[in-house]
mmCIF file of C-alpha atoms in Angstrom:
data_model
loop_
_atom_site.group_PDB
_atom_site.id
_atom_site.type_symbol
_atom_site.label_atom_id
_atom_site.label_comp_id
_atom_site.label_asym_id
_atom_site.label_seq_id
_atom_site.Cartn_x
_atom_site.Cartn_y
_atom_site.Cartn_z
ATOM 1 C CA MET A 1 13.755 37.115 46.210
ATOM 2 C CA SER A 2 11.997 33.743 46.075
ATOM 3 C CA SER A 3 8.618 32.986 47.639
ATOM 4 C CA GLY A 4 8.631 29.314 46.564
ATOM 5 C CA LYS A 5 5.503 29.872 44.513
ATOM 6 C CA ARG A 6 5.373 29.058 40.820
ATOM 7 C CA LEU A 7 4.658 32.080 38.647
ATOM 8 C CA PRO A 8 1.540 31.796 36.462
ATOM 9 C CA THR A 9 2.154 30.862 32.845
ATOM 10 C CA ILE A 10 1.669 33.719 30.425
ATOM 11 C CA GLU A 11 -0.543 32.955 27.444
ATOM 12 C CA PRO A 12 1.180 34.347 24.330
ATOM 13 C CA SER A 13 -2.204 34.971 22.707
ATOM 14 C CA SER A 14 -2.995 37.552 25.397
ATOM 15 C CA ILE A 15 0.018 39.698 24.450
ATOM 16 C CA LYS A 16 -0.798 42.392 21.924
ATOM 17 C CA ASN A 17 2.758 43.215 20.879
ATOM 18 C CA LYS A 18 3.671 40.820 18.052
ATOM 19 C CA ALA A 19 7.437 40.763 18.684
ATOM 20 C CA LYS A 20 6.941 40.161 22.409
ATOM 21 C CA ARG A 21 4.310 37.505 21.710
ATOM 22 C CA GLU A 22 6.682 35.560 19.449
ATOM 23 C CA GLU A 23 9.503 35.892 22.002
ATOM 24 C CA ILE A 24 7.346 34.465 24.821
ATOM 25 C CA PHE A 25 6.029 31.682 22.602
ATOM 26 C CA LEU A 26 9.517 30.545 21.510
ATOM 27 C CA ARG A 27 10.810 30.733 25.095
ATOM 28 C CA GLN A 28 7.958 28.549 26.371
ATOM 29 C CA LYS A 29 8.461 26.123 23.515
ATOM 30 C CA HIS A 30 12.157 25.817 24.373
ATOM 31 C CA GLU A 31 11.418 25.277 28.060
ATOM 32 C CA LYS A 32 8.882 22.544 27.289
ATOM 33 C CA ALA A 33 11.345 20.751 25.025
ATOM 34 C CA LYS A 34 14.061 21.030 27.676
ATOM 35 C CA ALA A 35 11.774 19.580 30.354
ATOM 36 C CA LYS A 36 10.720 16.755 28.053
ATOM 37 C CA ARG A 37 14.340 15.950 27.214
ATOM 38 C CA GLN A 38 15.284 15.972 30.894
ATOM 39 C CA ARG A 39 12.403 13.619 31.682
ATOM 40 C CA ARG A 40 13.543 11.189 28.957
ATOM 41 C CA LEU A 41 17.075 11.146 30.360
ATOM 42 C CA GLU A 42 15.778 10.477 33.872
ATOM 43 C CA LEU A 43 13.522 7.713 32.583
ATOM 44 C CA LYS A 44 16.396 6.167 30.649
ATOM 45 C CA LYS A 45 18.531 6.123 33.792
ATOM 46 C CA GLU A 46 15.729 4.595 35.871
ATOM 47 C CA GLU A 47 15.096 1.858 33.296
ATOM 48 C CA LYS A 48 18.805 1.106 33.049
ATOM 49 C CA ASP A 49 18.891 0.422 36.779
ATOM 50 C CA ASN A 50 15.580 -1.480 36.674
ATOM 51 C CA PRO A 51 14.894 -3.275 33.325
ATOM 52 C CA GLU A 52 11.425 -4.284 34.524
ATOM 53 C CA LEU A 53 10.329 -0.646 34.281
ATOM 54 C CA HIS A 54 11.361 -0.617 30.618
ATOM 55 C CA GLU A 55 9.378 -3.780 29.855
ATOM 56 C CA ALA A 56 6.323 -2.460 31.710
ATOM 57 C CA ARG A 57 6.434 0.824 29.773
ATOM 58 C CA LEU A 58 6.610 -0.973 26.427
ATOM 59 C CA ARG A 59 3.619 -3.124 27.370
ATOM 60 C CA GLU A 60 1.511 -0.138 28.387
ATOM 61 C CA ASN A 61 2.698 2.313 25.748
ATOM 62 C CA VAL A 62 0.488 1.084 22.888
ATOM 63 C CA PRO A 63 0.057 3.900 20.345
ATOM 64 C CA VAL A 64 -3.515 4.868 19.533
ATOM 65 C CA THR A 65 -3.859 4.749 15.752
ATOM 66 C CA GLN A 66 -6.704 4.250 13.331
ATOM 67 C CA GLU A 67 -5.445 0.707 12.750
ATOM 68 C CA THR A 68 -5.459 -0.232 16.444
ATOM 69 C CA THR A 69 -8.861 1.396 17.025
ATOM 70 C CA ARG A 70 -10.581 0.095 13.869
ATOM 71 C CA GLU A 71 -14.193 -0.985 14.155
ATOM 72 C CA PHE A 72 -14.866 -4.660 14.722
ATOM 73 C CA ASP A 73 -15.610 -6.475 11.470
ATOM 74 C CA GLU A 74 -16.888 -10.033 11.262
ATOM 75 C CA ALA A 75 -15.210 -10.364 7.861
ATOM 76 C CA VAL A 76 -11.729 -10.202 9.417
ATOM 77 C CA VAL A 77 -10.024 -13.551 8.895
ATOM 78 C CA ALA A 78 -8.295 -15.083 11.906
ATOM 79 C CA ALA A 79 -4.846 -16.599 11.441
ATOM 80 C CA ASP A 80 -6.149 -20.049 12.391
ATOM 81 C CA ASP A 81 -9.374 -19.933 10.332
ATOM 82 C CA GLY A 82 -9.459 -23.406 8.803
ATOM 83 C CA GLU A 83 -12.581 -22.732 6.733
ATOM 84 C CA VAL A 84 -10.983 -19.852 4.834
ATOM 85 C CA ALA A 85 -7.733 -21.798 4.409
ATOM 86 C CA LYS A 86 -9.684 -24.684 2.894
ATOM 87 C CA GLU A 87 -11.508 -22.354 0.493
ATOM 88 C CA GLU A 88 -8.236 -20.764 -0.615
ATOM 89 C CA GLU A 89 -6.787 -24.195 -1.391
ATOM 90 C CA GLU A 90 -9.486 -24.607 -4.042
ATOM 91 C CA ASP A 91 -10.077 -21.040 -5.275
ATOM 92 C CA GLU A 92 -9.201 -19.568 -8.678
ATOM 93 C CA PHE A 93 -5.723 -18.519 -7.503
ATOM 94 C CA ALA A 94 -4.627 -21.774 -5.844
ATOM 95 C CA GLN A 95 -2.723 -23.145 -8.837
ATOM 96 C CA TYR A 96 -0.357 -20.148 -8.836
ATOM 97 C CA PHE A 97 0.653 -20.900 -5.253
ATOM 98 C CA ASN A 98 1.409 -24.480 -6.291
ATOM 99 C CA GLY A 99 4.021 -23.641 -8.897
ATOM 100 C CA GLN A 100 2.172 -22.548 -12.050
ATOM 101 C CA ALA A 101 3.925 -19.600 -13.707
ATOM 102 C CA PRO A 102 1.741 -16.575 -14.515
ATOM 103 C CA LYS A 103 1.568 -15.134 -18.014
ATOM 104 C CA VAL A 104 0.270 -11.552 -17.932
ATOM 105 C CA LEU A 105 -0.710 -9.094 -20.655
ATOM 106 C CA ILE A 106 -1.013 -5.345 -20.100
ATOM 107 C CA THR A 107 -2.649 -2.775 -22.341
ATOM 108 C CA THR A 108 -4.133 0.723 -22.148
ATOM 109 C CA THR A 109 -6.950 2.815 -23.557
ATOM 110 C CA PRO A 110 -6.650 3.520 -27.315
ATOM 111 C CA ASN A 111 -4.211 6.319 -28.206
ATOM 112 C CA ALA A 112 -2.713 6.353 -24.715
ATOM 113 C CA SER A 113 -0.702 9.409 -23.714
ATOM 114 C CA LYS A 114 3.003 9.472 -22.924
ATOM 115 C CA PRO A 115 2.536 9.466 -19.088
ATOM 116 C CA THR A 116 0.338 6.350 -19.347
ATOM 117 C CA ILE A 117 2.818 4.536 -21.590
ATOM 118 C CA SER A 118 5.627 5.508 -19.217
ATOM 119 C CA PHE A 119 3.686 4.060 -16.259
ATOM 120 C CA VAL A 120 3.042 0.838 -18.195
ATOM 121 C CA LYS A 121 6.756 0.480 -18.952
ATOM 122 C CA GLU A 122 7.478 0.812 -15.218
ATOM 123 C CA LEU A 123 5.028 -2.023 -14.517
ATOM 124 C CA VAL A 124 6.668 -4.176 -17.204
ATOM 125 C CA SER A 125 9.942 -3.842 -15.294
ATOM 126 C CA VAL A 126 8.208 -4.836 -12.038
ATOM 127 C CA ILE A 127 6.116 -7.882 -12.979
ATOM 128 C CA PRO A 128 7.979 -10.834 -14.560
ATOM 129 C CA ASN A 129 6.449 -12.359 -17.704
ATOM 130 C CA LEU A 130 4.430 -9.191 -18.323
ATOM 131 C CA GLU A 131 3.867 -8.376 -21.998
ATOM 132 C CA TYR A 132 2.696 -4.989 -23.271
ATOM 133 C CA VAL A 133 0.417 -4.905 -26.321
ATOM 134 C CA LYS A 134 -0.667 -1.598 -27.814
ATOM 135 C CA ARG A 135 -4.442 -1.364 -28.020
ATOM 136 C CA GLY A 136 -6.180 -0.554 -31.283
ATOM 137 C CA LYS A 137 -9.239 1.676 -31.495
ATOM 138 C CA LYS A 138 -11.594 -1.062 -32.705
ATOM 139 C CA PHE A 139 -10.993 -3.567 -29.889
ATOM 140 C CA SER A 140 -13.370 -3.626 -26.919
ATOM 141 C CA LEU A 141 -12.304 -4.928 -23.535
ATOM 142 C CA GLN A 142 -14.404 -8.091 -24.034
ATOM 143 C CA GLN A 143 -12.571 -8.803 -27.293
ATOM 144 C CA ILE A 144 -9.204 -8.317 -25.585
ATOM 145 C CA ILE A 145 -10.255 -10.703 -22.803
ATOM 146 C CA GLN A 146 -11.171 -13.347 -25.379
ATOM 147 C CA PHE A 147 -7.854 -12.739 -27.170
ATOM 148 C CA CYS A 148 -6.014 -13.402 -23.895
ATOM 149 C CA ARG A 149 -8.039 -16.523 -23.095
ATOM 150 C CA ASN A 150 -7.288 -18.008 -26.526
ATOM 151 C CA ARG A 151 -3.554 -17.502 -25.926
ATOM 152 C CA GLU A 152 -3.591 -18.852 -22.361
ATOM 153 C CA TYR A 153 -2.756 -15.642 -20.552
ATOM 154 C CA THR A 154 -3.449 -15.914 -16.833
ATOM 155 C CA ASP A 155 -4.181 -12.225 -16.193
ATOM 156 C CA LEU A 156 -5.011 -9.049 -18.065
ATOM 157 C CA ILE A 157 -4.148 -5.557 -16.774
ATOM 158 C CA VAL A 158 -5.749 -2.496 -18.362
ATOM 159 C CA VAL A 159 -4.530 1.015 -17.502
ATOM 160 C CA THR A 160 -7.058 3.732 -18.331
ATOM 161 C CA GLU A 161 -6.499 7.471 -18.364
ATOM 162 C CA ASP A 162 -8.292 10.778 -18.005
ATOM 163 C CA HIS A 163 -6.962 14.128 -19.262
ATOM 164 C CA LYS A 164 -3.876 12.265 -20.540
ATOM 165 C CA GLU A 165 -2.939 10.971 -17.077
ATOM 166 C CA PRO A 166 -3.294 7.333 -15.872
ATOM 167 C CA THR A 167 -6.184 7.208 -13.400
ATOM 168 C CA HIS A 168 -7.469 3.619 -13.101
ATOM 169 C CA VAL A 169 -6.209 0.042 -13.254
ATOM 170 C CA THR A 170 -8.397 -2.966 -14.029
ATOM 171 C CA ILE A 171 -7.128 -6.495 -13.353
ATOM 172 C CA VAL A 172 -8.954 -9.425 -14.968
ATOM 173 C CA HIS A 173 -7.976 -12.856 -13.716
ATOM 174 C CA LEU A 174 -8.260 -15.480 -16.458
ATOM 175 C CA PRO A 175 -9.846 -17.668 -17.586
ATOM 176 C CA SER A 176 -12.936 -17.090 -15.424
ATOM 177 C CA GLY A 177 -12.358 -14.066 -13.151
ATOM 178 C CA PRO A 178 -12.670 -12.271 -10.793
ATOM 179 C CA THR A 179 -12.214 -8.700 -12.063
ATOM 180 C CA ALA A 180 -11.035 -5.806 -9.876
ATOM 181 C CA HIS A 181 -11.075 -2.106 -10.672
ATOM 182 C CA PHE A 182 -8.819 0.345 -8.801
ATOM 183 C CA ARG A 183 -8.410 4.093 -8.615
ATOM 184 C CA LEU A 184 -4.767 5.013 -9.352
ATOM 185 C CA THR A 185 -3.117 8.032 -7.704
ATOM 186 C CA ARG A 186 0.222 9.477 -6.536
ATOM 187 C CA ILE A 187 2.362 7.970 -9.276
ATOM 188 C CA LYS A 188 6.092 8.557 -9.089
ATOM 189 C CA GLY A 189 8.462 6.944 -11.565
ATOM 190 C CA GLY A 190 11.733 5.356 -10.549
ATOM 191 C CA LYS A 191 13.806 8.155 -12.086
ATOM 192 C CA GLN A 192 11.885 10.729 -10.037
ATOM 193 C CA ILE A 193 12.917 9.070 -6.755
ATOM 194 C CA SER A 194 16.083 10.513 -5.237
ATOM 195 C CA GLY A 195 18.827 7.913 -4.830
ATOM 196 C CA HIS A 196 16.832 5.218 -6.597
ATOM 197 C CA GLY A 197 18.348 1.828 -7.308
ATOM 198 C CA ARG A 198 18.563 -0.034 -10.585
ATOM 199 C CA ALA A 199 16.206 -2.938 -11.254
ATOM 200 C CA THR A 200 17.361 -6.356 -12.426
ATOM 201 C CA SER A 201 15.459 -9.147 -14.169
ATOM 202 C CA HIS A 202 15.370 -11.373 -11.066
ATOM 203 C CA TYR A 203 11.997 -12.501 -9.723
ATOM 204 C CA PRO A 204 11.221 -10.278 -6.719
ATOM 205 C CA GLU A 205 10.130 -11.272 -3.255
ATOM 206 C CA LEU A 206 6.457 -10.355 -2.735
ATOM 207 C CA ILE A 207 5.216 -8.771 0.519
ATOM 208 C CA LEU A 208 1.497 -8.305 1.250
ATOM 209 C CA ASN A 209 0.646 -6.306 4.375
ATOM 210 C CA GLN A 210 -2.654 -5.978 6.249
ATOM 211 C CA PHE A 211 -5.078 -7.638 3.840
ATOM 212 C CA THR A 212 -7.067 -9.044 6.743
ATOM 213 C CA THR A 213 -10.715 -9.389 5.645
ATOM 214 C CA ARG A 214 -12.182 -11.897 3.198
ATOM 215 C CA LEU A 215 -12.332 -9.169 0.576
ATOM 216 C CA GLY A 216 -8.748 -8.231 1.425
ATOM 217 C CA HIS A 217 -7.634 -11.849 1.030
ATOM 218 C CA THR A 218 -9.172 -11.977 -2.449
ATOM 219 C CA VAL A 219 -7.489 -8.735 -3.513
ATOM 220 C CA GLY A 220 -4.157 -9.774 -1.995
ATOM 221 C CA ARG A 221 -4.224 -13.165 -3.717
ATOM 222 C CA MET A 222 -5.078 -11.435 -6.996
ATOM 223 C CA PHE A 223 -1.908 -9.340 -6.672
ATOM 224 C CA ALA A 224 0.113 -12.416 -5.677
ATOM 225 C CA ALA A 225 -1.095 -14.346 -8.752
ATOM 226 C CA LEU A 226 0.653 -11.781 -10.984
ATOM 227 C CA PHE A 227 4.084 -12.791 -9.656
ATOM 228 C CA PRO A 228 5.954 -16.118 -9.810
ATOM 229 C CA GLN A 229 5.952 -17.718 -6.357
ATOM 230 C CA VAL A 230 9.656 -18.583 -6.636
ATOM 231 C CA PRO A 231 11.555 -15.383 -5.727
ATOM 232 C CA GLU A 232 15.200 -15.193 -6.785
ATOM 233 C CA PHE A 233 16.787 -13.908 -3.599
ATOM 234 C CA GLN A 234 20.127 -13.255 -5.273
ATOM 235 C CA GLY A 235 18.430 -10.277 -6.946
ATOM 236 C CA ARG A 236 17.732 -8.771 -3.489
ATOM 237 C CA GLN A 237 14.491 -7.184 -4.730
ATOM 238 C CA ALA A 238 11.219 -6.908 -2.810
ATOM 239 C CA VAL A 239 7.811 -5.721 -4.036
ATOM 240 C CA THR A 240 5.356 -4.534 -1.372
ATOM 241 C CA PHE A 241 1.608 -3.990 -1.438
ATOM 242 C CA HIS A 242 0.833 -2.315 1.887
ATOM 243 C CA ASN A 243 -2.823 -1.803 2.776
ATOM 244 C CA GLN A 244 -3.641 0.992 5.194
ATOM 245 C CA ARG A 245 -7.243 2.120 5.630
ATOM 246 C CA ASP A 246 -8.087 0.618 2.212
ATOM 247 C CA PHE A 247 -5.366 2.606 0.450
ATOM 248 C CA ILE A 248 -2.913 0.159 -1.138
ATOM 249 C CA PHE A 249 0.598 1.604 -1.298
ATOM 250 C CA PHE A 250 2.971 0.020 -3.817
ATOM 251 C CA ARG A 251 6.750 0.132 -3.334
ATOM 252 C CA ARG A 252 9.755 -1.733 -4.788
ATOM 253 C CA HIS A 253 13.071 -1.911 -2.947
ATOM 254 C CA ARG A 254 16.371 -3.731 -3.062
ATOM 255 C CA TYR A 255 18.354 -4.933 -0.062
ATOM 256 C CA VAL A 256 21.739 -3.262 0.388
ATOM 257 C CA PHE A 257 24.160 -5.033 2.709
ATOM 258 C CA ARG A 258 26.611 -2.800 4.548
ATOM 259 C CA SER A 259 29.842 -4.416 5.807
ATOM 260 C CA GLY A 260 28.053 -7.691 6.475
ATOM 261 C CA LYS A 261 26.435 -6.270 9.628
ATOM 262 C CA ARG A 262 23.770 -3.861 8.461
ATOM 263 C CA VAL A 263 21.010 -4.107 5.862
ATOM 264 C CA ASP A 264 19.421 -1.037 4.259
ATOM 265 C CA LEU A 265 16.603 -0.646 1.770
ATOM 266 C CA GLN A 266 17.100 1.290 -1.445
ATOM 267 C CA GLU A 267 13.947 2.189 -3.322
ATOM 268 C CA ILE A 268 13.860 1.274 -7.005
ATOM 269 C CA GLY A 269 10.437 2.569 -7.961
ATOM 270 C CA PRO A 270 7.884 3.144 -9.209
ATOM 271 C CA ARG A 271 5.582 4.112 -6.351
ATOM 272 C CA PHE A 272 1.835 4.582 -6.567
ATOM 273 C CA THR A 273 -1.382 4.182 -4.594
ATOM 274 C CA LEU A 274 -4.412 2.057 -5.446
ATOM 275 C CA ARG A 275 -7.919 2.096 -4.011
ATOM 276 C CA LEU A 276 -10.456 -0.595 -4.827
ATOM 277 C CA ARG A 277 -13.606 0.720 -6.536
ATOM 278 C CA TRP A 278 -15.322 -2.564 -7.283
ATOM 279 C CA LEU A 279 -14.767 -6.311 -7.435
ATOM 280 C CA GLN A 280 -16.795 -8.315 -9.926
ATOM 281 C CA LYS A 281 -17.309 -12.067 -9.933
ATOM 282 C CA GLY A 282 -16.290 -13.688 -13.188
ATOM 283 C CA LEU A 283 -14.977 -11.843 -16.219
ATOM 284 C CA TYR A 284 -15.594 -8.173 -16.873
ATOM 285 C CA ASP A 285 -19.236 -7.593 -17.819
ATOM 286 C CA PRO A 286 -20.479 -3.981 -17.533
ATOM 287 C CA THR A 287 -24.138 -4.843 -18.206
ATOM 288 C CA SER A 288 -25.019 -8.048 -16.350
ATOM 289 C CA GLY A 289 -21.946 -8.774 -14.236
ATOM 290 C CA GLU A 290 -22.399 -9.719 -10.574
ATOM 291 C CA TYR A 291 -20.524 -7.418 -8.218
ATOM 292 C CA GLU A 292 -19.031 -8.929 -5.083
ATOM 293 C CA TRP A 293 -18.234 -5.473 -3.662
ATOM 294 C CA THR A 294 -18.713 -1.893 -4.861
ATOM 295 C CA TYR A 295 -17.444 1.283 -3.253
ATOM 296 C CA LYS A 296 -20.144 3.736 -2.181
ATOM 297 C CA ALA A 297 -19.600 6.982 -0.332
ATOM 298 C CA ASP A 298 -22.256 6.143 2.271
ATOM 299 C CA LEU A 299 -20.228 3.090 3.316
ATOM 300 C CA GLU A 300 -17.695 5.405 4.957
ATOM 301 C CA THR A 301 -19.636 5.905 8.174
ATOM 302 C CA SER A 302 -16.383 6.180 10.127
ATOM 303 C CA ARG A 303 -12.688 6.669 9.432
ATOM 304 C CA ARG A 304 -12.109 3.577 11.577
ATOM 305 C CA ARG A 305 -14.154 1.358 9.294
ATOM 306 C CA VAL A 306 -12.147 -0.495 6.651
ATOM 307 C CA PHE A 307 -13.032 -3.172 4.113
ATOM 308 C CA LEU A 308 -9.710 -4.742 3.134
#
């Protein structure tokens, strides 16, 4: 018997019997998936017969994400902004994009714990020309900065810890700054990554993603100044700093060529996340230093507002 009328949909939440409620819910879920799959197949057939439908769908089907709906910011740098390009040709990082090799020193808080030392060793394998020096109890950060300046280091990295876990990273660009301080989270060593690759001593290719504001350009160029700007492609290694909503995700991969037709990425590690806490003009000065930007909780008026 068929009246041609569609039966009303039963709401599983209105069924008191638990077993029956789960049965109805799973049945409806299966039917929805089946209808969705059938619709995709029909759409695929229609687009195969008419390619213009496929192109029109791709144009209109723009995903709504926090990146695509971010608030307008005057600090965002346009690709053709000649003023910013001119400034970057003369800024404190320009010489490293013109061939000068970086020389970087890394240290920790005094009496650093094993997890912090392990993280530092991972960074030594990532950044070429990076030298680790164990920090003594009597040396302040200002003394270490002067030590590095006297020996012509181009950057200083300091990893600090809390409760015997690495929690912050400070990067001091030498000889005259700037200084950036980051919160460090979600650390995972290379050996903890399933199927990880093995690193080589080749200079990696550097990839910086979505550092779009003036502040983001400064932070991105600070990261870039740590690496030689002459990647050795035969090593097939790539280091990525990916900024998403002001969280900077670090990854290191190697290219794996399959049968000359396909290229895969194999992660080497480590992986971790950084978040900028403050950026100070000049060298580190906790008492009278001038801060270019400082994180404050009241700045986060919206999840669609970003600063990098």
